[in-house]
Short mmCIF file of C-alpha atoms in Angstrom, two decimals:
data_model
loop_
_atom_site.label_atom_id
_atom_site.label_comp_id
_atom_site.label_asym_id
_atom_site.label_seq_id
_atom_site.Cartn_x
_atom_site.Cartn_y
_atom_site.Cartn_z
CA LEU A 92 -32.62 -0.75 39.18
CA ASP A 93 -32.65 -2.35 42.61
CA GLY A 94 -36.23 -1.21 43.07
CA GLN A 95 -35.63 2.35 41.84
CA GLU A 96 -36.85 3.85 38.57
CA LEU A 97 -34.31 5.62 36.37
CA TYR A 98 -35.40 8.29 33.92
CA SER A 99 -32.91 9.03 31.17
CA SER A 100 -32.75 11.08 27.97
CA LEU A 101 -30.62 8.31 26.44
CA VAL A 102 -32.79 6.40 23.97
CA GLY A 103 -32.56 2.80 22.82
CA GLY A 104 -31.87 -0.68 24.12
CA PHE A 105 -28.12 -0.29 23.59
CA ASN A 106 -28.13 2.74 25.91
CA ALA A 107 -30.16 0.80 28.48
CA SER A 108 -27.44 -1.86 28.43
CA ASN A 109 -24.76 0.79 28.82
CA LEU A 110 -26.57 2.37 31.78
CA LEU A 111 -26.93 -1.01 33.45
CA ALA A 112 -23.19 -1.61 33.05
CA VAL A 113 -22.45 1.81 34.56
CA TYR A 114 -24.70 1.04 37.51
CA VAL A 115 -23.06 -2.33 38.15
CA VAL A 116 -19.58 -0.78 38.09
CA SER A 117 -20.68 2.06 40.39
CA LYS A 118 -21.94 -0.52 42.91
CA MET A 119 -18.65 -2.41 42.70
CA LEU A 120 -16.85 0.85 43.47
CA GLY A 121 -19.06 1.45 46.49
CA THR A 122 -20.95 4.46 45.14
CA ASP A 123 -24.17 5.32 46.96
CA LYS A 124 -27.15 3.98 44.98
CA ILE A 125 -29.20 7.19 45.00
CA ASN A 126 -26.18 9.29 44.05
CA ALA A 127 -25.32 6.91 41.20
CA LEU A 128 -28.88 6.94 39.85
CA THR A 129 -29.08 10.72 40.13
CA GLN A 130 -25.86 11.20 38.17
CA MET A 131 -26.94 8.65 35.56
CA SER A 132 -30.24 10.46 35.05
CA LEU A 133 -28.29 13.61 34.16
CA LEU A 134 -26.30 11.98 31.36
CA LYS A 135 -26.85 13.48 27.92
CA PRO A 136 -26.27 11.72 24.59
CA PRO A 137 -23.12 12.70 22.68
CA ALA A 138 -23.57 15.13 19.80
CA GLY A 139 -24.84 13.41 16.69
CA ARG A 140 -26.00 10.27 18.48
CA PHE A 141 -29.77 9.94 18.11
CA GLU A 142 -29.86 13.73 18.21
CA ARG A 143 -33.29 15.23 17.63
CA ILE A 144 -33.56 18.25 15.37
CA PRO A 145 -36.46 20.75 15.44
CA ALA A 146 -38.96 20.03 12.66
CA ARG A 147 -42.46 21.03 11.55
CA ASP A 148 -45.86 19.36 11.83
CA GLY A 149 -44.95 16.91 14.57
CA ILE A 150 -42.24 15.33 12.43
CA THR A 151 -39.44 13.64 14.36
CA ALA A 152 -36.07 14.48 12.77
CA ILE A 153 -33.00 12.56 13.95
CA VAL A 154 -29.29 12.67 13.15
CA ASP A 155 -27.19 9.66 14.09
CA TYR A 156 -23.59 8.58 13.54
CA ALA A 157 -24.63 5.03 12.55
CA HIS A 158 -22.23 4.14 9.73
CA THR A 159 -22.12 0.34 9.95
CA PRO A 160 -24.94 -2.12 9.20
CA ASP A 161 -25.25 -3.19 12.85
CA ALA A 162 -25.34 0.39 14.11
CA LEU A 163 -27.94 1.37 11.53
CA GLU A 164 -30.11 -1.62 12.39
CA ASN A 165 -29.92 -0.72 16.10
CA VAL A 166 -31.02 2.86 15.44
CA LEU A 167 -33.89 1.74 13.22
CA LYS A 168 -34.99 -0.79 15.86
CA THR A 169 -35.04 2.02 18.41
CA ILE A 170 -37.16 4.10 16.05
CA THR A 171 -39.53 1.15 15.64
CA HIS A 172 -40.05 1.11 19.41
CA VAL A 173 -40.95 4.81 19.55
CA ARG A 174 -43.38 4.66 16.63
CA THR A 175 -46.94 5.13 17.77
CA GLY A 176 -48.94 4.35 14.64
CA GLY A 177 -48.76 4.57 10.88
CA GLU A 178 -46.06 7.20 10.59
CA LYS A 179 -43.44 6.58 7.87
CA VAL A 180 -39.73 6.24 8.51
CA ILE A 181 -37.61 8.02 5.89
CA THR A 182 -33.88 7.29 6.05
CA VAL A 183 -31.02 9.14 4.39
CA VAL A 184 -27.81 7.10 4.34
CA GLY A 185 -24.56 6.65 2.43
CA CYS A 186 -21.22 4.85 2.66
CA GLY A 187 -17.73 6.29 2.88
CA GLY A 188 -15.25 5.99 0.06
CA ASP A 189 -11.87 4.24 0.31
CA ARG A 190 -13.32 1.95 2.98
CA ASP A 191 -14.79 -1.56 3.09
CA ALA A 192 -16.82 -1.76 -0.13
CA ALA A 193 -18.38 -5.07 0.92
CA LYS A 194 -20.55 -3.35 3.50
CA ARG A 195 -22.19 -1.04 0.95
CA PRO A 196 -24.93 -3.41 -0.26
CA VAL A 197 -25.45 -4.54 3.34
CA MET A 198 -25.98 -0.94 4.48
CA ALA A 199 -28.61 -0.46 1.79
CA ARG A 200 -30.43 -3.64 2.86
CA SER A 201 -30.30 -2.60 6.51
CA ALA A 202 -31.79 0.78 5.64
CA THR A 203 -34.63 -0.64 3.55
CA SER A 204 -35.50 -3.34 6.08
CA GLY A 205 -36.27 -0.74 8.75
CA SER A 206 -37.61 2.14 6.65
CA ASP A 207 -40.57 2.99 4.47
CA ARG A 208 -38.50 5.23 2.18
CA VAL A 209 -34.72 5.37 1.75
CA ILE A 210 -32.56 7.97 0.06
CA LEU A 211 -29.08 6.70 -0.78
CA THR A 212 -26.54 9.50 -0.92
CA SER A 213 -22.91 10.50 -0.47
CA ASP A 214 -21.17 10.20 2.88
CA ASN A 215 -17.44 10.98 2.73
CA PRO A 216 -16.62 9.77 -0.79
CA ARG A 217 -12.93 10.66 -0.39
CA SER A 218 -11.12 9.72 -3.63
CA GLU A 219 -13.96 7.62 -5.07
CA ASP A 220 -16.73 8.58 -7.46
CA PRO A 221 -19.79 9.02 -5.19
CA ALA A 222 -22.13 7.79 -7.92
CA ALA A 223 -20.14 4.53 -8.08
CA ILE A 224 -20.54 4.10 -4.32
CA LEU A 225 -24.30 4.44 -4.69
CA ARG A 226 -24.30 1.83 -7.45
CA ASP A 227 -22.47 -0.53 -5.08
CA MET A 228 -25.14 0.08 -2.44
CA GLU A 229 -27.94 -0.56 -4.93
CA GLN A 230 -26.46 -3.99 -5.70
CA GLY A 231 -27.76 -5.20 -2.34
CA LEU A 232 -31.40 -4.46 -3.14
CA ASP A 233 -34.01 -6.67 -4.70
CA PRO A 234 -36.67 -5.16 -7.03
CA ILE A 235 -39.15 -4.60 -4.19
CA GLU A 236 -36.53 -2.87 -2.02
CA LYS A 237 -35.43 -0.71 -4.94
CA ARG A 238 -38.95 0.70 -5.21
CA LYS A 239 -38.46 2.15 -1.72
CA CYS A 240 -35.27 3.94 -2.72
CA LEU A 241 -34.05 7.08 -4.38
CA SER A 242 -30.38 7.68 -5.16
CA ILE A 243 -29.28 11.31 -4.89
CA VAL A 244 -25.53 11.98 -4.99
CA ASP A 245 -25.72 15.45 -3.43
CA ARG A 246 -26.16 14.96 0.34
CA ARG A 247 -27.75 18.37 0.88
CA GLU A 248 -30.33 17.66 -1.82
CA ALA A 249 -30.96 14.21 -0.34
CA ILE A 250 -31.67 15.67 3.10
CA ARG A 251 -33.98 18.31 1.66
CA THR A 252 -35.80 15.68 -0.38
CA ALA A 253 -36.38 13.61 2.76
CA ALA A 254 -37.79 16.66 4.52
CA ALA A 255 -40.06 17.39 1.55
CA LEU A 256 -41.35 13.81 1.50
CA ALA A 257 -42.15 13.82 5.21
CA GLU A 258 -45.76 14.23 6.24
CA PRO A 259 -47.06 15.22 9.70
CA GLY A 260 -45.94 12.71 12.31
CA ASP A 261 -43.34 10.98 10.12
CA ILE A 262 -39.80 10.18 11.26
CA VAL A 263 -36.76 11.32 9.27
CA LEU A 264 -33.38 9.75 10.05
CA VAL A 265 -30.15 11.11 8.59
CA ALA A 266 -27.50 8.49 9.32
CA GLY A 267 -23.76 8.11 8.91
CA LYS A 268 -22.02 11.35 9.82
CA GLY A 269 -23.53 12.38 13.14
CA HIS A 270 -21.33 14.98 14.85
CA GLU A 271 -19.02 15.49 11.86
CA THR A 272 -18.85 19.02 10.48
CA TYR A 273 -17.29 18.28 7.11
CA GLN A 274 -17.60 16.14 4.00
CA GLU A 275 -14.34 14.70 2.66
CA ILE A 276 -14.16 14.89 -1.13
CA GLN A 277 -11.02 14.34 -3.21
CA GLY A 278 -8.65 15.07 -0.33
CA GLU A 279 -10.44 18.21 0.87
CA ARG A 280 -12.77 18.69 3.82
CA HIS A 281 -15.76 20.80 2.86
CA PRO A 282 -17.95 22.28 5.64
CA PHE A 283 -21.04 20.11 6.08
CA ASP A 284 -23.08 19.37 9.20
CA ASP A 285 -26.05 17.00 8.98
CA ARG A 286 -27.63 18.66 12.01
CA LEU A 287 -27.57 22.12 10.46
CA GLU A 288 -28.65 20.81 7.06
CA LEU A 289 -31.62 18.95 8.51
CA LYS A 290 -32.65 21.92 10.63
CA GLU A 291 -32.48 24.18 7.58
CA ALA A 292 -34.45 21.67 5.49
CA PHE A 293 -37.32 21.96 7.97
CA ALA A 294 -37.03 25.72 8.48
CA PRO A 295 -40.19 27.67 7.58
CA THR A 296 -40.06 29.26 4.14
CA THR A 297 -40.66 33.00 3.96
#
C-alpha cells in the first residue's frame, strides 16, 4: 500500500478488499500512514471466521461462519489459493431450518464445486426435520456430484467423519455456524460449538 508491504493474519481476497477500504478511509481521516499500517497488521479475524483449529498430520482444519452460497464459495476460493498440491478439501456444511429453502440445493452445489468430499449435515434445523433439509440440499446435485457426498444428520458425527477421512496434508472445512455455541432444535438451544467439536475430532486417542 503506497509502497509499503502489509502483513496480516486475515486470509482471503475479501479481507484484502476490506483492508484496502480501511486504509483509504484512514488516509481520508488524516491518519499517519505508518501508524495506520501498523494497526492494520495487528487486526485479528473474528471468532469463527476462517478460524484454524489444531489438527494432526499437517491437516489444516478450519471453522467458518459461511452460511450462504456466496460466502461458502468465497471461503472455498480462499482455500484453493492456499492449497500447495494434491491435498483434498473435505467440507462439512448444512442449511438452517425455517429459512430460505431455495438456497439449500445451491449451498450443496457450492460445496461440491469447491471440494473433493462433502458431508451434508444439520445446521440449526429449528422446527424442521433435519433429514428433510438434507434431502432438499441433495436436490441440487447431479449424479457425479452426489458421488462426492455423504449425508449425515448428526452434526457431531459428520465432523468426526470428516476428520477420519482426512489424510496428512488435507484441508477440512466446517462451515455454517462459526462462532455459535449452540444448535437450535425444536425451539431449544443445545450446547454445540464447531470449534470444540473439530478440535476434539482431531484429538489424539489414548
